[in-house]
PDB file of N, CA and C in Angstrom:
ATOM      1  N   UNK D   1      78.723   0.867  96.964  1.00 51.00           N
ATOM      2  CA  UNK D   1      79.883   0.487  97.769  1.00 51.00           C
ATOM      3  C   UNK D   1      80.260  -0.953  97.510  1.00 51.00           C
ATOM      4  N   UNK D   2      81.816  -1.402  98.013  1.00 59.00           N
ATOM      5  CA  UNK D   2      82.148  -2.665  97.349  1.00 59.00           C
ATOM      6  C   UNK D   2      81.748  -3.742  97.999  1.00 59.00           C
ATOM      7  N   UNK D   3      81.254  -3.736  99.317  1.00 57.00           N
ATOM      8  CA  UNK D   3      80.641  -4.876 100.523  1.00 57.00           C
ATOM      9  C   UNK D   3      79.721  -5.018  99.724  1.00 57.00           C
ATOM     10  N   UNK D   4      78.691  -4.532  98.788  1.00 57.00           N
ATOM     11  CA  UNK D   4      77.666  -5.438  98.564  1.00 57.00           C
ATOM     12  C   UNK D   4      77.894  -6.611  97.864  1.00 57.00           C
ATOM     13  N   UNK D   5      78.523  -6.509  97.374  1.00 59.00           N
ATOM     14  CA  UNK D   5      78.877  -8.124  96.001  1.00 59.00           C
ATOM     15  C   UNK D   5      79.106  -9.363  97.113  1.00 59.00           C
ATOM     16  N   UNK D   6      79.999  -8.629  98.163  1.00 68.00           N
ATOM     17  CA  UNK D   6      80.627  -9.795  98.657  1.00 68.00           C
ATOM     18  C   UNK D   6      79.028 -10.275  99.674  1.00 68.00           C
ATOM     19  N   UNK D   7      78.731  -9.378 100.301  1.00 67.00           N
ATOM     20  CA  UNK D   7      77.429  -9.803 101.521  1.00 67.00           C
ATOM     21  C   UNK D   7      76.357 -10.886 100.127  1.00 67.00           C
ATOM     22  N   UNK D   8      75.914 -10.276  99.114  1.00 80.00           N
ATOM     23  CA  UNK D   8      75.309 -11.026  97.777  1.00 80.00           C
ATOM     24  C   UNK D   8      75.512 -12.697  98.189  1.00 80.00           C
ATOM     25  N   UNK D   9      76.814 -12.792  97.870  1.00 82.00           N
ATOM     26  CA  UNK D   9      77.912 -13.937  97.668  1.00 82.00           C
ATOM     27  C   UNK D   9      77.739 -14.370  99.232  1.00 82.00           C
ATOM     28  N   UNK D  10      77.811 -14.132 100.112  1.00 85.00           N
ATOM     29  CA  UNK D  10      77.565 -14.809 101.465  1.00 85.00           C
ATOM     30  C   UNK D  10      76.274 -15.023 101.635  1.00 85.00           C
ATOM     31  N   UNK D  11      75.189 -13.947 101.280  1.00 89.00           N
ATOM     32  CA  UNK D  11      74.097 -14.634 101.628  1.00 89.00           C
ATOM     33  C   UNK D  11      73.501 -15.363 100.773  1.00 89.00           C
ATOM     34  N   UNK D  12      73.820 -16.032  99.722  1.00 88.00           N
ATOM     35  CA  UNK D  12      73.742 -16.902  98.701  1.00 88.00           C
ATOM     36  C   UNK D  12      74.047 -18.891  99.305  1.00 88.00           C
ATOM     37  N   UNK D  13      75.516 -18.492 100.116  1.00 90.00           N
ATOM     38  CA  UNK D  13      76.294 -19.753 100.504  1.00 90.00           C
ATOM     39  C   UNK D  13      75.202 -20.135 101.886  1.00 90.00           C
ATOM     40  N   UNK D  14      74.970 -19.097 102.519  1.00 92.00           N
ATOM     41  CA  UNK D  14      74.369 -19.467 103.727  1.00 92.00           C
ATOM     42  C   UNK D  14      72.514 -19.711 103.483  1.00 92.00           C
ATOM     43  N   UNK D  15      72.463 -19.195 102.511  1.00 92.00           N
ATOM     44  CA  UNK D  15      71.161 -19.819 102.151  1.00 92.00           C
ATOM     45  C   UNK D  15      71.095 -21.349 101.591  1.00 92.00           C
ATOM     46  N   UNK D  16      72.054 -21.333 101.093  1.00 94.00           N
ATOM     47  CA  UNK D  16      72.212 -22.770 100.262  1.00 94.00           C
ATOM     48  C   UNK D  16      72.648 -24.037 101.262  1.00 94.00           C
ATOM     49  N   UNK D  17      73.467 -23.785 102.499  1.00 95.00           N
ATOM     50  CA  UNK D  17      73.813 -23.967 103.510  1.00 95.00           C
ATOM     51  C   UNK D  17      72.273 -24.280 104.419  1.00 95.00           C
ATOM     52  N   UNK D  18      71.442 -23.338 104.477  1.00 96.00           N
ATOM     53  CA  UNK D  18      70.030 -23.628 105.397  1.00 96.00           C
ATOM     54  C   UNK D  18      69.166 -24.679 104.711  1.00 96.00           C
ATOM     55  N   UNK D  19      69.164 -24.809 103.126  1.00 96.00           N
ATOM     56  CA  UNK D  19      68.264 -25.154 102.578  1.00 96.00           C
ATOM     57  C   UNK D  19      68.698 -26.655 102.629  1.00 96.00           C
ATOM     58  N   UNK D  20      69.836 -26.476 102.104  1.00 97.00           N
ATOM     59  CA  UNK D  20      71.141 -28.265 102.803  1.00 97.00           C
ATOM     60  C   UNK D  20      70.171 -29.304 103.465  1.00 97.00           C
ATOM     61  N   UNK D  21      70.320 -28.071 105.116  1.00 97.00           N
ATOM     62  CA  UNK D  21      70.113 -28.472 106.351  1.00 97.00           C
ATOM     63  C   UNK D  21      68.564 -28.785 106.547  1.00 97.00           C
ATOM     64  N   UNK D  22      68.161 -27.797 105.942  1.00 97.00           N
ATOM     65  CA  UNK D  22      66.169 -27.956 105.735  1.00 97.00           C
ATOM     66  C   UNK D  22      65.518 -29.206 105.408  1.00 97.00           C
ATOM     67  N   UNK D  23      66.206 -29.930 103.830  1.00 97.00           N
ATOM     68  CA  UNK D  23      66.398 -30.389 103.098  1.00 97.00           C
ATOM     69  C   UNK D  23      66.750 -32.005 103.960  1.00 97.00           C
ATOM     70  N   UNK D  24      67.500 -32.284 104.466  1.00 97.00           N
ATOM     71  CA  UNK D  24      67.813 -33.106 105.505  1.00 97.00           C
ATOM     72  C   UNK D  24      66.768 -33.097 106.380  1.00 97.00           C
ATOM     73  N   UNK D  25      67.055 -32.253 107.029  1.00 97.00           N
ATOM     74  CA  UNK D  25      66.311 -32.634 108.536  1.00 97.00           C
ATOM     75  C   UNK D  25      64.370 -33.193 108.263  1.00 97.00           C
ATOM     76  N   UNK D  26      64.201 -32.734 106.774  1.00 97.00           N
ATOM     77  CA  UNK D  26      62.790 -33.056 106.486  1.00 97.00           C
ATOM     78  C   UNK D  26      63.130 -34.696 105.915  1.00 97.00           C
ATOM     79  N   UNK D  27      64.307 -35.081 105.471  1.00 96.00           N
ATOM     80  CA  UNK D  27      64.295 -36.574 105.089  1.00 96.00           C
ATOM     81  C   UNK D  27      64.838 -37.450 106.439  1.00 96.00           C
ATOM     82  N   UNK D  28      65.286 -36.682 107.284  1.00 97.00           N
ATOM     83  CA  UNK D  28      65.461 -37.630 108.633  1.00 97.00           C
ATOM     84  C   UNK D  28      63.852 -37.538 109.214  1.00 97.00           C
ATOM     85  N   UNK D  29      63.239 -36.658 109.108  1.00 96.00           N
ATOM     86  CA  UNK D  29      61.712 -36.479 109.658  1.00 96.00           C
ATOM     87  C   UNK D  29      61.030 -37.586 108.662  1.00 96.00           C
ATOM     88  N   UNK D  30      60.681 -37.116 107.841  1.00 95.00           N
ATOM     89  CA  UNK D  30      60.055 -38.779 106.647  1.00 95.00           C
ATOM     90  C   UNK D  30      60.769 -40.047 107.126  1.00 95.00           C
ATOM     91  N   UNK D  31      61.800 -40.375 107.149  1.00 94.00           N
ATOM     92  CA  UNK D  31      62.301 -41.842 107.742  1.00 94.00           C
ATOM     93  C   UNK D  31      61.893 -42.102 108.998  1.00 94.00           C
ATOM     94  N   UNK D  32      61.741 -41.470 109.715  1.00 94.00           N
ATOM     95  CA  UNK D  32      61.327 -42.012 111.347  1.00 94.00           C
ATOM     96  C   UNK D  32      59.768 -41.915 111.146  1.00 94.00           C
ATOM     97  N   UNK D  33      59.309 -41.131 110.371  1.00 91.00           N
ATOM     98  CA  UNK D  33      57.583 -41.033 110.645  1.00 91.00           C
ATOM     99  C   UNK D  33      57.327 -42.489 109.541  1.00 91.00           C
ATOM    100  N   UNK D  34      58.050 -42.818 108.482  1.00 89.00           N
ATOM    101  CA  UNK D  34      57.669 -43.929 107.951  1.00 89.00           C
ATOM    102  C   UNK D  34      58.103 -45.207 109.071  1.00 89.00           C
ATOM    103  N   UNK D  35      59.208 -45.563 109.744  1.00 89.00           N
ATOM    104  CA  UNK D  35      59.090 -46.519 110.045  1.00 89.00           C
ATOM    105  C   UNK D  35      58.149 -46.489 111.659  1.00 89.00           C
ATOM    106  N   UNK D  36      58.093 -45.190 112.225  1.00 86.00           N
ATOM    107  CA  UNK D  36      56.851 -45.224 113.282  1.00 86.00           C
ATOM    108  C   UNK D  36      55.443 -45.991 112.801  1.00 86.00           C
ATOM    109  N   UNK D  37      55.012 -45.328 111.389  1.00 82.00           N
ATOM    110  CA  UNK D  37      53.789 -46.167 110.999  1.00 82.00           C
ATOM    111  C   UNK D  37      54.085 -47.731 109.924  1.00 82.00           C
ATOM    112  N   UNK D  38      55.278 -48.054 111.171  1.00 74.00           N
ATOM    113  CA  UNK D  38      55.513 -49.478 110.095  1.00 74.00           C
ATOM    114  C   UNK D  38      55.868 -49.966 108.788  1.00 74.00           C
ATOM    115  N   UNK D  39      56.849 -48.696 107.932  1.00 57.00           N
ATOM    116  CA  UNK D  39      57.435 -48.718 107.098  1.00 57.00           C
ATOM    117  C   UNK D  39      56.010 -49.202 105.625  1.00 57.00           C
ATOM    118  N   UNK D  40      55.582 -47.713 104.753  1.00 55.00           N
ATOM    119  CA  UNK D  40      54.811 -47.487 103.776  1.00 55.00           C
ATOM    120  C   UNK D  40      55.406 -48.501 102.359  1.00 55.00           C
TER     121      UNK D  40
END
């Protein structure tokens, strides 16, 4: 059926979209835990 290509193609953007966000939120987590222990 033709929905699969497109769902493919969305869950591609929204993965790439989480990983973004993953991706971030672990370098806002490293910046505050470095300057908590007084900047490495």
């Amino acid at each position: 059926h033709s929905g699969g290509f497109d769902f493919d193609e969305r869950s591609l953007f929204v993965g790439a979209q989480v990983m973004e966000e993953t991706a971030l939120a672990a370098l806002t987590f490293l910046e505050r835990k470095t300057k908590n222990e007084g900047g490495i």
